[in-house]
CSV table of N, CA, C and O in Angstrom, one decimal:
chain,number,residue,atom,x,y,z
O,101,UNK,N,27.4,18.0,-3.0
O,101,UNK,CA,27.1,17.0,-3.9
O,101,UNK,C,26.2,15.9,-3.3
O,101,UNK,O,25.3,15.3,-3.9
O,102,UNK,N,26.4,15.6,-2.0
O,102,UNK,CA,25.7,14.5,-1.4
O,102,UNK,C,24.2,15.0,-1.2
O,102,UNK,O,23.3,14.2,-1.3
O,103,UNK,N,24.0,16.3,-1.0
O,103,UNK,CA,22.7,16.8,-0.8
O,103,UNK,C,21.8,16.6,-2.0
O,103,UNK,O,20.6,16.4,-1.9
O,104,UNK,N,22.4,16.7,-3.2
O,104,UNK,CA,21.6,16.5,-4.5
O,104,UNK,C,21.1,15.1,-4.6
O,104,UNK,O,20.0,14.9,-5.0
O,105,UNK,N,22.0,14.2,-4.3
O,105,UNK,CA,21.6,12.8,-4.3
O,105,UNK,C,20.5,12.4,-3.4
O,105,UNK,O,19.5,11.7,-3.7
O,106,UNK,N,20.6,12.9,-2.2
O,106,UNK,CA,19.5,12.6,-1.2
O,106,UNK,C,18.2,13.3,-1.6
O,106,UNK,O,17.1,12.8,-1.3
O,107,UNK,N,18.3,14.5,-2.2
O,107,UNK,CA,17.1,15.2,-2.6
O,107,UNK,C,16.4,14.4,-3.7
O,107,UNK,O,15.2,14.3,-3.7
O,108,UNK,N,17.2,13.9,-4.7
O,108,UNK,CA,16.6,13.1,-5.8
O,108,UNK,C,16.0,11.8,-5.3
O,108,UNK,O,15.0,11.4,-5.7
O,109,UNK,N,16.7,11.2,-4.3
O,109,UNK,CA,16.1,10.0,-3.7
O,109,UNK,C,14.8,10.2,-3.0
O,109,UNK,O,13.9,9.4,-3.1
O,110,UNK,N,14.7,11.4,-2.3
O,110,UNK,CA,13.5,11.7,-1.6
O,110,UNK,C,12.3,11.9,-2.6
O,110,UNK,O,11.2,11.5,-2.4
O,111,UNK,N,12.7,12.6,-3.7
O,111,UNK,CA,11.6,12.8,-4.7
O,111,UNK,C,11.2,11.5,-5.4
O,111,UNK,O,10.0,11.3,-5.7
O,112,UNK,N,12.1,10.6,-5.6
O,112,UNK,CA,11.8,9.3,-6.1
O,112,UNK,C,10.9,8.5,-5.2
O,112,UNK,O,9.9,7.9,-5.6
O,113,UNK,N,11.2,8.5,-3.9
O,113,UNK,CA,10.3,7.8,-2.9
O,113,UNK,C,8.9,8.4,-2.9
O,113,UNK,O,7.9,7.7,-3.0
O,114,UNK,N,8.8,9.7,-2.9
O,114,UNK,CA,7.5,10.3,-2.9
O,114,UNK,C,6.8,10.1,-4.2
O,114,UNK,O,5.6,9.7,-4.2
O,115,UNK,N,7.5,10.1,-5.3
O,115,UNK,CA,6.9,9.9,-6.6
O,115,UNK,C,6.4,8.5,-6.8
O,115,UNK,O,5.5,8.3,-7.6
O,116,UNK,N,7.0,7.5,-6.2
O,116,UNK,CA,6.6,6.1,-6.4
O,116,UNK,C,5.7,5.7,-5.2
O,116,UNK,O,4.9,4.7,-5.4
O,117,UNK,N,5.7,6.3,-4.1
O,117,UNK,CA,4.9,5.9,-3.0
O,117,UNK,C,3.4,6.2,-3.2
O,117,UNK,O,2.5,5.4,-2.9
O,118,UNK,N,3.1,7.4,-3.7
O,118,UNK,CA,1.8,7.8,-3.9
O,118,UNK,C,1.0,6.9,-4.9
O,118,UNK,O,-0.1,6.4,-4.6
O,119,UNK,N,1.6,6.6,-6.1
O,119,UNK,CA,0.8,5.7,-7.0
O,119,UNK,C,0.7,4.3,-6.4
O,119,UNK,O,-0.3,3.6,-6.6
O,120,UNK,N,1.7,3.8,-5.6
O,120,UNK,CA,1.7,2.5,-5.0
O,120,UNK,C,0.6,2.4,-4.0
O,120,UNK,O,-0.2,1.4,-4.0
O,121,UNK,N,0.4,3.4,-3.2
O,121,UNK,CA,-0.7,3.4,-2.3
O,121,UNK,C,-2.1,3.5,-3.0
O,121,UNK,O,-3.0,2.9,-2.5
O,122,UNK,N,-2.1,4.2,-4.1
O,122,UNK,CA,-3.4,4.3,-4.8
O,122,UNK,C,-3.8,2.9,-5.4
O,122,UNK,O,-4.9,2.6,-5.3
O,123,UNK,N,-2.8,2.2,-5.9
O,123,UNK,CA,-3.1,0.9,-6.4
O,123,UNK,C,-3.5,-0.1,-5.3
O,123,UNK,O,-4.4,-0.9,-5.5
O,124,UNK,N,-2.9,0.1,-4.1
O,124,UNK,CA,-3.2,-0.7,-3.0
O,124,UNK,C,-4.7,-0.5,-2.5
O,124,UNK,O,-5.4,-1.4,-2.2
O,125,UNK,N,-5.0,0.8,-2.5
O,125,UNK,CA,-6.4,1.2,-2.1
O,125,UNK,C,-7.4,0.6,-3.1
O,125,UNK,O,-8.4,0.0,-2.8
O,126,UNK,N,-7.1,0.7,-4.4
O,126,UNK,CA,-7.9,0.2,-5.5
O,126,UNK,C,-8.1,-1.3,-5.3
O,126,UNK,O,-9.2,-1.9,-5.5
O,127,UNK,N,-7.0,-2.0,-5.1
O,127,UNK,CA,-7.1,-3.5,-5.0
O,127,UNK,C,-7.9,-3.9,-3.7
O,127,UNK,O,-8.7,-4.9,-3.8
O,128,UNK,N,-7.7,-3.2,-2.6
O,128,UNK,CA,-8.5,-3.5,-1.4
O,128,UNK,C,-10.0,-3.3,-1.7
O,128,UNK,O,-10.9,-4.1,-1.3
O,129,UNK,N,-10.3,-2.2,-2.4
O,129,UNK,CA,-11.7,-1.9,-2.7
O,129,UNK,C,-12.3,-2.9,-3.6
O,129,UNK,O,-13.5,-3.3,-3.5
O,130,UNK,N,-11.5,-3.4,-4.6
O,130,UNK,CA,-12.0,-4.4,-5.5
O,130,UNK,C,-12.3,-5.7,-4.7
O,130,UNK,O,-13.2,-6.5,-5.1
O,131,UNK,N,-11.5,-6.0,-3.7
O,131,UNK,CA,-11.7,-7.2,-2.9
O,131,UNK,C,-12.8,-7.1,-1.9
O,131,UNK,O,-13.1,-8.0,-1.1
O,132,UNK,N,-13.5,-5.9,-1.8
O,132,UNK,CA,-14.5,-5.7,-0.8
O,132,UNK,C,-14.0,-5.3,0.6
O,132,UNK,O,-14.8,-5.4,1.5
O,133,UNK,N,-12.8,-4.8,0.6
O,133,UNK,CA,-12.3,-4.4,1.9
O,133,UNK,C,-12.2,-2.9,2.0
O,133,UNK,O,-12.3,-2.2,1.0
O,134,UNK,N,-11.9,-2.4,3.2
O,134,UNK,CA,-11.8,-1.0,3.4
O,134,UNK,C,-10.3,-0.5,3.2
O,134,UNK,O,-9.4,-1.3,3.4
O,135,UNK,N,-10.2,0.7,2.7
O,135,UNK,CA,-8.8,1.3,2.5
O,135,UNK,C,-8.0,1.4,3.7
O,135,UNK,O,-6.8,1.4,3.7
O,136,UNK,N,-8.7,1.5,4.9
O,136,UNK,CA,-7.9,1.6,6.1
O,136,UNK,C,-7.1,0.4,6.5
O,136,UNK,O,-6.2,0.5,7.4
O,137,UNK,N,-7.3,-0.7,5.8
O,137,UNK,CA,-6.5,-1.9,6.1
O,137,UNK,C,-5.1,-1.7,5.6
O,137,UNK,O,-4.2,-2.5,5.9
O,138,UNK,N,-4.8,-0.6,4.9
O,138,UNK,CA,-3.4,-0.3,4.5
O,138,UNK,C,-2.5,0.0,5.7
O,138,UNK,O,-1.3,-0.1,5.6
O,139,UNK,N,-3.1,0.3,6.8
O,139,UNK,CA,-2.4,0.6,8.0
O,139,UNK,C,-1.7,-0.6,8.6
O,139,UNK,O,-0.8,-0.5,9.4
O,140,UNK,N,-2.1,-1.8,8.1
O,140,UNK,CA,-1.3,-3.0,8.5
O,140,UNK,C,0.1,-2.9,8.1
O,140,UNK,O,1.0,-3.5,8.7
O,141,UNK,N,0.4,-2.1,7.1
O,141,UNK,CA,1.8,-2.0,6.6
O,141,UNK,C,2.7,-1.3,7.6
O,141,UNK,O,3.9,-1.4,7.5
O,142,UNK,N,2.1,-0.7,8.6
O,142,UNK,CA,2.9,0.0,9.6
O,142,UNK,C,3.6,-1.0,10.6
O,142,UNK,O,4.5,-0.7,11.3
O,143,UNK,N,3.1,-2.3,10.6
O,143,UNK,CA,3.6,-3.3,11.4
O,143,UNK,C,4.7,-4.0,10.6
O,143,UNK,O,4.4,-4.5,9.5
O,144,UNK,N,5.9,-4.0,11.0
O,144,UNK,CA,7.1,-4.4,10.2
O,144,UNK,C,6.9,-5.7,9.4
O,144,UNK,O,6.8,-5.6,8.2
O,145,UNK,N,6.9,-6.9,9.9
O,145,UNK,CA,6.8,-8.1,9.1
O,145,UNK,C,5.4,-8.7,9.0
O,145,UNK,O,5.0,-9.0,7.9
O,146,UNK,N,4.7,-8.7,10.1
O,146,UNK,CA,3.3,-9.2,10.1
O,146,UNK,C,2.4,-8.4,9.1
O,146,UNK,O,1.6,-9.0,8.5
O,147,UNK,N,2.7,-7.1,9.0
O,147,UNK,CA,1.8,-6.3,8.2
O,147,UNK,C,2.0,-6.7,6.7
O,147,UNK,O,1.0,-6.7,6.0
O,148,UNK,N,3.2,-7.0,6.3
O,148,UNK,CA,3.4,-7.4,4.9
O,148,UNK,C,2.7,-8.7,4.6
O,148,UNK,O,2.1,-8.9,3.5
O,149,UNK,N,2.8,-9.6,5.6
O,149,UNK,CA,2.1,-10.9,5.4
O,149,UNK,C,0.6,-10.7,5.3
O,149,UNK,O,-0.1,-11.3,4.4
O,150,UNK,N,0.0,-9.9,6.2
O,150,UNK,CA,-1.4,-9.7,6.2
O,150,UNK,C,-1.8,-9.1,4.9
O,150,UNK,O,-2.8,-9.5,4.3
O,151,UNK,N,-1.1,-8.1,4.4
O,151,UNK,CA,-1.5,-7.4,3.2
O,151,UNK,C,-1.3,-8.3,2.0
O,151,UNK,O,-2.1,-8.2,1.1
O,152,UNK,N,-0.3,-9.1,2.0
O,152,UNK,CA,-0.2,-10.1,0.9
O,152,UNK,C,-1.4,-11.0,0.8
O,152,UNK,O,-1.9,-11.3,-0.3
O,153,UNK,N,-1.9,-11.5,1.9
O,153,UNK,CA,-3.1,-12.3,2.0
O,153,UNK,C,-4.3,-11.6,1.5
O,153,UNK,O,-5.1,-12.0,0.7
O,154,UNK,N,-4.5,-10.3,2.0
O,154,UNK,CA,-5.6,-9.5,1.7
O,154,UNK,C,-5.7,-9.2,0.2
O,154,UNK,O,-6.7,-9.2,-0.4
O,155,UNK,N,-4.5,-8.9,-0.4
O,155,UNK,CA,-4.5,-8.4,-1.8
O,155,UNK,C,-4.6,-9.6,-2.7
O,155,UNK,O,-4.9,-9.4,-3.9
O,156,UNK,N,-4.4,-10.8,-2.2
O,156,UNK,CA,-4.5,-12.0,-3.1
O,156,UNK,C,-5.9,-12.6,-3.1
O,156,UNK,O,-6.2,-13.5,-3.9
O,157,UNK,N,-6.8,-12.0,-2.4
O,157,UNK,CA,-8.2,-12.5,-2.4
O,157,UNK,C,-8.9,-12.1,-3.7
O,157,UNK,O,-8.5,-11.1,-4.3
O,158,UNK,N,-9.8,-12.9,-4.1
O,158,UNK,CA,-10.5,-12.6,-5.4
O,158,UNK,C,-11.4,-11.4,-5.3
O,158,UNK,O,-11.8,-11.0,-4.2
O,159,UNK,N,-11.6,-10.7,-6.4
O,159,UNK,CA,-12.4,-9.5,-6.5
O,159,UNK,C,-13.9,-9.9,-6.3
O,159,UNK,O,-14.3,-11.0,-6.6
O,160,UNK,N,-14.6,-8.9,-5.7
O,160,UNK,CA,-16.1,-9.1,-5.5
O,160,UNK,C,-16.8,-8.2,-6.5
O,160,UNK,O,-16.3,-7.2,-6.8
O,161,UNK,N,-18.0,-8.6,-6.8
O,161,UNK,CA,-18.8,-7.8,-7.7
O,161,UNK,C,-19.5,-6.6,-7.1
O,161,UNK,O,-20.0,-6.6,-6.0
C-alpha cells in the first residue's frame, strides 16, 4: 500500500514540474534573459532569491 502512494506522489511531482519549468523558461525569455538561468534553482536558498528577482523584471519587447 505504501508503494502506491509514493508512485502517485512521483507522478504528481513529474506532472507539475515540467509545466512549471516551461512557465519559468517563458518568463525568463520574456524578460530578455536566457533559459539557462533556471540552473540558479540548484543553489538552495540563494537560487530562489536570484530567480525571484529575475522573474520580477519587466518584459522586454
